[in-house]
Coordinates of N, CA and C in Angstrom, one line a residue:
M1 N 149.6 167.4 113.4 CA 149.2 167.3 112.0 C 148.9 168.9 111.8
Q2 N 149.3 169.6 110.6 CA 148.8 170.9 110.1 C 149.2 170.8 108.7
K3 N 147.9 171.4 107.9 CA 148.0 171.5 106.6 C 147.6 172.8 106.4
N4 N 148.2 173.4 105.2 CA 148.0 174.8 104.5 C 147.5 174.8 102.9
I5 N 146.4 175.1 103.1 CA 145.8 175.1 101.9 C 145.7 176.4 101.2
L6 N 145.9 177.0 99.9 CA 145.9 178.2 99.5 C 145.0 177.6 98.3
L7 N 143.6 178.4 97.9 CA 142.5 178.3 97.3 C 142.6 179.4 95.9
T8 N 142.8 179.7 95.2 CA 142.5 180.9 94.0 C 142.2 180.5 92.8
G9 N 141.5 181.5 92.3 CA 140.7 181.4 91.1 C 140.3 182.8 90.5
V10 N 139.1 182.9 89.8 CA 138.8 184.2 89.3 C 137.2 184.1 90.0
G11 N 136.7 185.3 90.1 CA 135.5 185.7 90.8 C 134.3 184.6 89.8
G12 N 133.6 183.9 90.5 CA 132.4 183.3 89.8 C 132.9 181.8 89.5
Q13 N 134.1 181.1 89.5 CA 134.5 180.1 89.7 C 134.4 178.7 90.4
G14 N 133.9 179.2 91.9 CA 133.6 178.8 93.2 C 134.8 178.2 94.1
T15 N 135.9 179.3 94.1 CA 136.7 179.1 95.2 C 136.4 179.4 96.5
V16 N 135.4 180.1 96.6 CA 134.9 180.2 98.2 C 134.0 179.2 98.6
L17 N 133.2 178.7 97.6 CA 132.8 177.5 98.0 C 133.6 176.5 98.4
A18 N 134.6 176.0 97.4 CA 135.5 174.9 97.9 C 136.1 175.0 99.0
S19 N 136.4 176.4 99.2 CA 137.3 176.5 100.6 C 136.4 176.1 102.0
K20 N 135.1 176.3 101.8 CA 134.0 176.4 102.6 C 134.0 174.9 103.1
L21 N 133.5 173.9 101.7 CA 133.5 172.5 101.5 C 134.6 172.2 102.5
L22 N 135.9 172.2 102.1 CA 136.9 171.7 103.0 C 137.1 172.0 104.2
A23 N 136.9 173.4 104.8 CA 136.6 173.7 106.1 C 135.8 173.2 106.6
A24 N 134.4 172.7 106.2 CA 133.4 171.7 106.7 C 133.7 170.5 107.2
A25 N 134.6 169.5 105.8 CA 135.0 168.4 106.2 C 136.0 168.2 107.3
A26 N 136.9 169.1 107.5 CA 138.1 169.2 108.0 C 137.5 169.4 109.7
L27 N 136.4 170.4 109.7 CA 135.9 170.5 111.3 C 135.0 169.4 111.5
S28 N 134.6 168.5 110.5 CA 133.6 167.2 111.0 C 134.7 166.2 111.3
K29 N 135.9 166.2 111.1 CA 136.8 165.2 111.6 C 137.3 165.9 112.9
G30 N 137.0 167.0 113.6 CA 137.6 167.6 114.9 C 139.0 168.3 114.5
Y31 N 139.1 168.6 113.4 CA 140.5 169.2 113.4 C 140.0 170.7 113.6
E32 N 141.3 171.6 114.2 CA 140.9 173.0 114.4 C 141.4 173.7 112.8
V33 N 140.3 174.8 112.3 CA 139.9 175.2 111.0 C 140.3 176.7 111.4
M34 N 141.1 177.2 110.6 CA 141.0 179.0 110.0 C 141.4 179.1 108.7
S35 N 140.4 180.6 108.5 CA 140.6 180.8 107.1 C 140.6 182.2 106.7
A36 N 140.7 182.7 105.8 CA 140.6 184.3 105.5 C 140.3 184.1 103.9
E37 N 139.7 184.8 103.3 CA 139.3 185.1 101.9 C 139.8 186.8 101.8
T38 N 139.9 186.4 100.5 CA 140.0 187.7 99.8 C 139.3 187.9 98.3
I39 N 138.0 188.4 98.5 CA 137.0 188.5 97.2 C 136.2 189.6 96.8
G40 N 137.1 190.6 97.0 CA 137.0 192.3 96.7 C 136.1 192.4 95.3
M41 N 137.0 191.9 94.2 CA 136.6 192.4 92.9 C 135.8 190.9 92.0
A42 N 135.4 189.9 93.2 CA 135.2 188.6 92.7 C 133.8 188.9 91.5
Q43 N 133.3 189.7 91.5 CA 131.9 189.9 90.9 C 132.1 190.2 89.2
K44 N 133.6 190.9 89.3 CA 133.7 191.6 88.1 C 134.8 190.4 87.6
G45 N 135.0 189.5 87.8 CA 136.1 188.5 87.4 C 137.3 188.6 88.0
G46 N 137.5 189.4 89.0 CA 138.8 189.4 89.8 C 139.6 188.2 90.6
S47 N 140.6 188.6 91.0 CA 141.5 187.6 91.6 C 140.5 187.2 92.8
V48 N 140.6 186.0 93.4 CA 139.9 185.7 94.7 C 140.9 184.5 95.0
F49 N 140.9 184.6 96.5 CA 142.1 183.7 97.1 C 141.5 183.1 98.8
S50 N 141.7 182.1 98.9 CA 141.4 181.5 100.4 C 142.4 180.9 100.8
H51 N 143.0 181.5 102.0 CA 143.9 180.6 103.1 C 143.1 179.8 103.7
L52 N 143.5 178.7 103.8 CA 142.9 177.6 104.8 C 143.7 176.9 105.6
R53 N 143.9 177.2 106.9 CA 144.7 176.1 107.4 C 144.0 175.3 108.3
V54 N 144.5 173.9 108.4 CA 143.7 173.1 109.3 C 144.9 172.2 110.3
G55 N 144.3 172.1 111.6 CA 145.6 171.4 112.5 C 145.6 172.0 113.8
E56 N 146.5 171.2 114.5 CA 146.8 172.1 116.0 C 148.1 173.2 116.1
G57 N 147.5 173.8 116.8 CA 148.4 175.4 117.1 C 148.4 176.6 116.6
L58 N 147.3 176.6 115.6 CA 147.5 177.8 114.6 C 147.1 179.0 115.1
A59 N 148.0 179.9 115.0 CA 148.0 181.2 115.4 C 147.4 182.4 114.5
S60 N 147.1 182.0 113.3 CA 146.7 182.9 112.3 C 146.2 182.3 111.1
P61 N 145.3 182.7 110.3 CA 144.6 182.2 109.2 C 145.5 182.7 107.8
M62 N 146.2 183.5 108.1 CA 147.4 183.7 106.8 C 148.4 182.8 106.7
I63 N 148.7 182.2 105.2 CA 149.5 181.0 105.2 C 150.9 182.1 104.6
P64 N 152.0 181.6 105.4 CA 153.1 182.8 104.8 C 153.8 182.1 103.3
K65 N 154.7 182.8 102.9 CA 155.3 182.6 101.5 C 155.7 181.1 102.0
G66 N 156.1 180.7 100.9 CA 156.7 179.0 101.0 C 155.7 178.3 102.1
G67 N 154.9 178.4 102.4 CA 154.4 177.8 103.4 C 153.1 176.6 103.3
A68 N 152.4 176.9 101.9 CA 151.5 176.0 101.6 C 151.7 174.5 101.2
D69 N 151.0 173.7 101.7 CA 151.1 172.3 101.4 C 150.7 172.0 99.9
L70 N 149.5 172.7 99.9 CA 148.6 172.6 98.7 C 148.1 173.9 98.2
L71 N 148.5 174.0 96.6 CA 147.9 175.3 95.7 C 146.6 174.8 95.0
L72 N 145.5 174.9 95.4 CA 144.3 174.8 94.3 C 144.1 175.7 93.6
A73 N 144.3 175.8 92.2 CA 144.3 177.0 91.5 C 143.2 176.5 90.3
F74 N 142.3 177.8 90.6 CA 141.0 177.4 89.3 C 141.6 178.0 88.2
E75 N 142.7 178.5 87.8 CA 142.8 179.4 86.6 C 144.4 179.6 86.4
P76 N 145.1 179.2 85.6 CA 146.7 179.3 85.3 C 147.8 180.2 85.9
A77 N 147.0 181.5 85.4 CA 147.6 182.7 85.9 C 147.7 182.9 87.1
E78 N 146.3 182.8 87.8 CA 146.2 182.7 89.2 C 147.0 181.8 90.0
A79 N 147.6 180.5 89.4 CA 148.4 179.7 89.7 C 149.9 180.3 90.1
V80 N 150.2 181.0 89.0 CA 151.3 181.5 88.8 C 151.6 182.8 89.7
R81 N 150.4 183.7 89.7 CA 150.5 184.8 90.7 C 151.1 184.1 92.2
M82 N 150.3 183.0 92.6 CA 150.5 182.6 93.9 C 151.2 181.4 94.3
L83 N 152.0 181.5 93.4 CA 153.0 180.1 93.3 C 154.3 180.4 94.7
G84 N 154.6 181.7 94.5 CA 155.4 181.6 95.9 C 155.1 181.4 97.1
Y85 N 153.6 180.8 97.3 CA 153.2 180.7 98.7 C 153.3 178.9 98.6
L86 N 153.8 178.0 97.8 CA 153.7 177.0 97.8 C 154.9 176.4 98.2
K87 N 155.1 175.5 98.9 CA 156.2 174.7 99.7 C 157.2 174.0 97.9
P88 N 158.5 173.8 98.6 CA 159.1 173.4 97.4 C 158.5 171.8 97.1
E89 N 158.3 171.1 98.1 CA 157.7 169.5 97.6 C 156.0 169.9 98.0
G90 N 155.1 171.1 97.9 CA 153.9 171.0 97.8 C 153.5 170.7 96.6
Y91 N 151.7 170.3 97.1 CA 151.2 169.8 95.8 C 150.5 171.2 95.2
L92 N 150.8 171.3 93.6 CA 149.7 172.3 92.5 C 149.0 171.4 92.1
V93 N 147.5 171.8 92.3 CA 146.7 171.1 91.4 C 145.8 172.2 90.7
V94 N 146.1 172.5 89.0 CA 145.7 173.6 88.5 C 144.5 173.0 87.2
N95 N 143.7 174.1 87.5 CA 142.7 173.9 86.1 C 143.4 174.3 84.8
S96 N 143.6 173.7 83.5 CA 144.1 174.0 82.2 C 143.4 175.3 81.6
A97 N 142.1 175.4 82.0 CA 141.1 176.3 81.1 C 141.6 177.6 81.8
P98 N 142.2 178.9 81.1 CA 142.1 179.8 81.4 C 140.9 180.9 81.3
V99 N 140.6 182.1 82.0 CA 139.8 182.8 82.3 C 140.2 184.2 81.6
Q100 N 140.1 184.6 80.4 CA 140.9 185.7 79.7 C 140.4 187.1 80.6
P101 N 141.3 187.7 81.0 CA 141.1 188.8 81.7 C 140.4 190.0 80.8
V102 N 139.7 191.2 81.7 CA 139.1 191.9 80.5 C 140.1 193.1 80.1
T103 N 141.1 192.9 80.7 CA 142.4 194.1 79.9 C 142.8 193.5 78.6
A104 N 143.1 191.7 78.8 CA 143.3 191.2 77.4 C 142.2 191.3 76.5
A105 N 141.3 191.0 76.7 CA 140.1 191.1 75.7 C 140.0 192.4 75.2
L106 N 139.8 193.5 75.8 CA 139.9 194.7 75.1 C 140.9 195.0 74.3
S107 N 142.3 194.9 74.9 CA 143.4 194.9 73.8 C 143.4 194.1 72.6
G108 N 142.5 193.2 72.7 CA 142.7 192.1 71.8 C 144.3 191.2 71.5
I109 N 144.6 191.1 72.8 CA 145.7 190.5 73.1 C 145.0 189.0 73.5
G110 N 145.9 187.8 72.7 CA 145.3 186.1 73.1 C 145.9 186.0 74.2
Y111 N 145.0 185.1 75.3 CA 145.6 184.6 76.3 C 145.0 183.1 76.5
T112 N 145.9 182.2 76.3 CA 145.3 180.5 76.1 C 145.7 180.0 77.3
G113 N 146.4 180.6 78.0 CA 147.3 180.2 79.6 C 148.2 179.3 79.1
Q114 N 148.8 178.7 78.1 CA 149.5 178.0 77.6 C 150.6 178.1 78.3
E115 N 151.4 179.8 78.3 CA 152.3 180.1 78.8 C 152.5 179.8 80.4
M116 N 151.2 180.0 81.3 CA 151.4 179.7 82.3 C 151.7 178.5 82.6
L117 N 150.9 177.7 82.1 CA 151.1 176.0 82.1 C 152.5 175.3 82.1
D118 N 152.9 176.2 81.2 CA 154.9 176.0 80.7 C 155.2 176.2 81.8
Y119 N 155.1 177.1 82.5 CA 156.3 178.1 83.4 C 155.8 176.9 84.6
L120 N 154.8 176.7 85.1 CA 154.1 175.8 86.2 C 154.8 174.2 86.2
R121 N 155.2 173.8 84.9 CA 155.8 172.5 84.8 C 156.8 172.5 84.8
E122 N 157.5 173.7 84.7 CA 159.2 174.0 84.9 C 159.5 174.0 86.7
H123 N 158.3 174.8 87.0 CA 158.8 175.0 88.7 C 158.0 174.5 89.5
S124 N 156.9 173.7 89.1 CA 156.1 172.9 90.0 C 156.6 171.5 90.4
P125 N 157.2 170.7 90.8 CA 157.5 169.3 90.7 C 155.9 168.0 91.3
G126 N 155.0 168.6 92.0 CA 153.8 168.5 92.6 C 152.8 168.9 91.4
L127 N 152.8 169.2 90.5 CA 151.8 169.7 89.4 C 150.8 168.5 88.8
T128 N 149.6 168.5 89.2 CA 148.6 167.9 88.2 C 147.8 168.9 87.7
I129 N 147.5 168.5 86.5 CA 146.9 169.4 85.4 C 145.3 168.8 85.4
V130 N 144.2 169.7 85.6 CA 142.8 169.1 85.2 C 142.6 169.8 84.1
D131 N 141.7 169.1 83.3 CA 141.4 169.9 82.1 C 139.6 170.2 82.3
G132 N 140.0 171.7 82.5 CA 138.6 172.2 82.8 C 137.2 172.1 82.1
R133 N 137.9 172.5 80.7 CA 136.8 172.5 79.7 C 136.3 170.8 79.5
Q134 N 137.2 170.1 79.8 CA 136.3 168.5 79.5 C 135.7 168.5 80.6
A135 N 135.9 168.9 81.7 CA 135.0 168.4 83.1 C 133.7 168.9 82.8
A136 N 134.2 170.4 82.5 CA 132.5 171.4 82.3 C 131.9 170.6 81.1
A137 N 132.1 170.0 79.9 CA 131.6 169.4 79.2 C 130.9 168.2 79.3
K138 N 131.4 167.6 80.4 CA 131.0 166.2 80.7 C 129.8 166.3 81.8
L139 N 130.2 167.6 82.9 CA 129.3 167.7 83.7 C 128.7 169.0 83.9
T140 N 129.0 170.1 84.4 CA 128.7 171.5 84.2 C 129.8 172.4 84.7
P141 N 130.0 173.8 84.2 CA 130.9 174.3 84.6 C 130.8 174.6 86.3
K142 N 129.8 174.7 86.8 CA 129.4 175.1 88.1 C 130.1 174.5 89.1
A143 N 130.4 172.9 88.5 CA 131.0 171.9 89.6 C 132.3 172.1 89.2
L144 N 132.9 172.7 88.6 CA 134.5 172.8 88.6 C 135.1 172.6 90.0
N145 N 134.6 173.8 90.8 CA 135.1 173.7 92.2 C 135.3 172.6 93.0
V146 N 134.6 171.7 92.5 CA 134.4 170.3 93.2 C 135.1 169.1 92.1
V147 N 135.3 169.6 91.0 CA 135.9 168.5 90.1 C 137.5 168.7 90.8
M148 N 137.7 170.0 91.3 CA 139.5 170.4 91.8 C 139.4 169.7 93.0
L149 N 138.6 169.6 93.9 CA 138.6 168.9 95.2 C 139.2 167.7 94.8
G150 N 138.2 167.0 93.8 CA 138.4 165.4 94.0 C 139.9 165.2 93.2
A151 N 140.5 166.1 92.2 CA 141.8 166.0 92.0 C 142.6 166.0 92.9
A152 N 142.4 167.1 93.9 CA 143.6 167.1 94.8 C 143.3 165.7 96.0
L153 N 142.2 165.2 96.1 CA 142.2 164.3 96.9 C 142.7 162.9 96.1
A154 N 142.5 162.8 95.0 CA 143.2 161.8 93.8 C 144.5 162.1 93.9
C155 N 145.5 162.9 94.0 CA 146.7 162.8 93.7 C 147.2 162.9 95.5
G156 N 146.4 163.0 96.4 CA 147.2 162.6 97.7 C 147.6 164.0 98.7
A157 N 146.9 165.1 98.1 CA 147.2 166.3 98.7 C 146.3 166.4 99.8
L158 N 145.1 166.0 99.6 CA 144.0 165.9 100.8 C 144.2 164.7 101.7
D159 N 145.4 164.4 102.0 CA 145.5 163.0 102.9 C 144.8 163.1 104.2
F160 N 144.6 163.9 104.5 CA 143.7 164.0 105.7 C 142.2 163.8 105.9
L161 N 141.6 164.0 104.5 CA 140.1 164.0 104.4 C 140.1 162.4 103.6
S162 N 138.9 162.1 103.5 CA 138.6 161.0 102.5 C 137.2 161.2 101.9
R163 N 137.2 160.5 100.7 CA 136.1 160.9 99.9 C 134.8 161.4 100.6
E164 N 134.6 160.3 101.8 CA 133.1 160.3 102.4 C 133.0 161.6 103.2
D165 N 134.3 162.2 103.9 CA 134.1 163.5 104.3 C 133.9 164.6 103.5
L166 N 134.5 164.4 102.5 CA 134.2 165.5 101.0 C 132.5 165.5 101.0
L167 N 132.3 164.3 100.9 CA 130.9 163.8 100.2 C 129.8 164.6 101.3
A168 N 130.1 164.4 102.7 CA 129.5 164.7 103.6 C 129.1 166.5 103.6
A169 N 130.3 166.9 103.6 CA 130.6 168.3 103.3 C 129.1 169.0 102.1
I170 N 129.5 168.3 101.4 CA 128.7 168.7 99.9 C 127.3 168.3 100.2
R171 N 127.1 167.3 100.7 CA 125.7 167.2 101.4 C 124.9 168.1 102.1
A172 N 125.9 169.0 103.2 CA 125.6 169.7 104.1 C 125.4 171.1 103.7
K173 N 126.1 171.6 102.7 CA 126.8 172.9 102.0 C 126.0 173.2 100.9
V174 N 125.7 172.2 100.2 CA 125.1 172.4 98.7 C 123.9 172.1 98.9
K175 N 123.2 173.2 97.9 CA 121.9 173.2 97.7 C 121.2 171.5 97.5
P176 N 120.4 171.0 98.0 CA 119.9 169.8 97.5 C 119.8 169.1 96.0
Q177 N 119.3 170.3 95.1 CA 118.9 169.7 93.6 C 120.5 169.9 93.2
Y178 N 121.7 170.4 93.7 CA 123.1 169.9 92.9 C 124.0 169.1 93.7
V179 N 123.5 168.6 94.5 CA 124.2 167.5 95.4 C 124.8 166.2 94.5
A180 N 123.7 165.8 93.7 CA 123.9 164.5 92.9 C 125.3 165.2 91.9
I181 N 124.9 165.9 91.2 CA 126.0 166.6 90.0 C 127.4 166.6 90.9
N182 N 127.5 167.5 92.0 CA 128.5 167.6 92.7 C 129.3 166.1 93.3
E183 N 128.5 165.1 93.4 CA 129.0 163.9 93.6 C 129.7 163.4 92.7
Q184 N 129.1 163.4 91.3 CA 129.9 163.2 90.1 C 131.2 163.5 89.9
A185 N 131.1 164.8 90.4 CA 132.2 166.2 90.1 C 133.7 165.8 91.0
L186 N 133.4 165.2 92.0 CA 134.3 164.8 93.0 C 134.7 163.7 92.7
D187 N 134.0 162.7 91.7 CA 134.7 161.4 91.5 C 135.2 161.5 89.9
Y188 N 135.1 162.6 89.5 CA 135.5 162.7 88.0 C 137.2 162.6 87.9
A189 N 138.1 163.2 88.7 CA 139.4 163.1 88.4 C 139.8 161.7 88.7
A190 N 138.8 160.8 89.7 CA 139.7 159.7 89.7 C 139.7 158.7 88.6
G191 N 138.3 159.0 88.1 CA 138.0 158.3 86.5 C 138.8 158.7 85.5
Q192 N 139.8 159.5 85.5 CA 140.5 159.9 84.4 C 141.9 159.1 84.4

């Protein structure tokens, strides 16, 4: 078994923590795990992505183009940017709530993310869209990353892990005062 997961988003959305939770859950099941992250401009709302590879015979943490089984995208434009990494039969789980880039805000150009979602609908048959704004309103914006993990679990993209595996990783990696809200976040997508 080998699974390639690419997580992508904007700085501050919890992309790196989501990657660490997946890695911890996979390691606890005895899988080999390799990962690599790019977080250079994360503090300024820049692009963030993590390559996570799980399984046997891994030689590199980097996922080749067209090699991702799952693209977990916390922002629609970032999903489009990284879509070339997804296998044709791969899963794409994307948050519908856009994060307006600084350049768009300064220039007065409106960015709703709708064009990106329309593009993804046309080019990704394995698409699951998560309403991030609704999830944030019901829970907290800080739990979006775990909502996205729950959506990936619910659609079958994380078939090598169980809900209990992810809960154990949350309990081990998240500060105790945030465990309960993250447990709710994990189950949010299953209730939709």
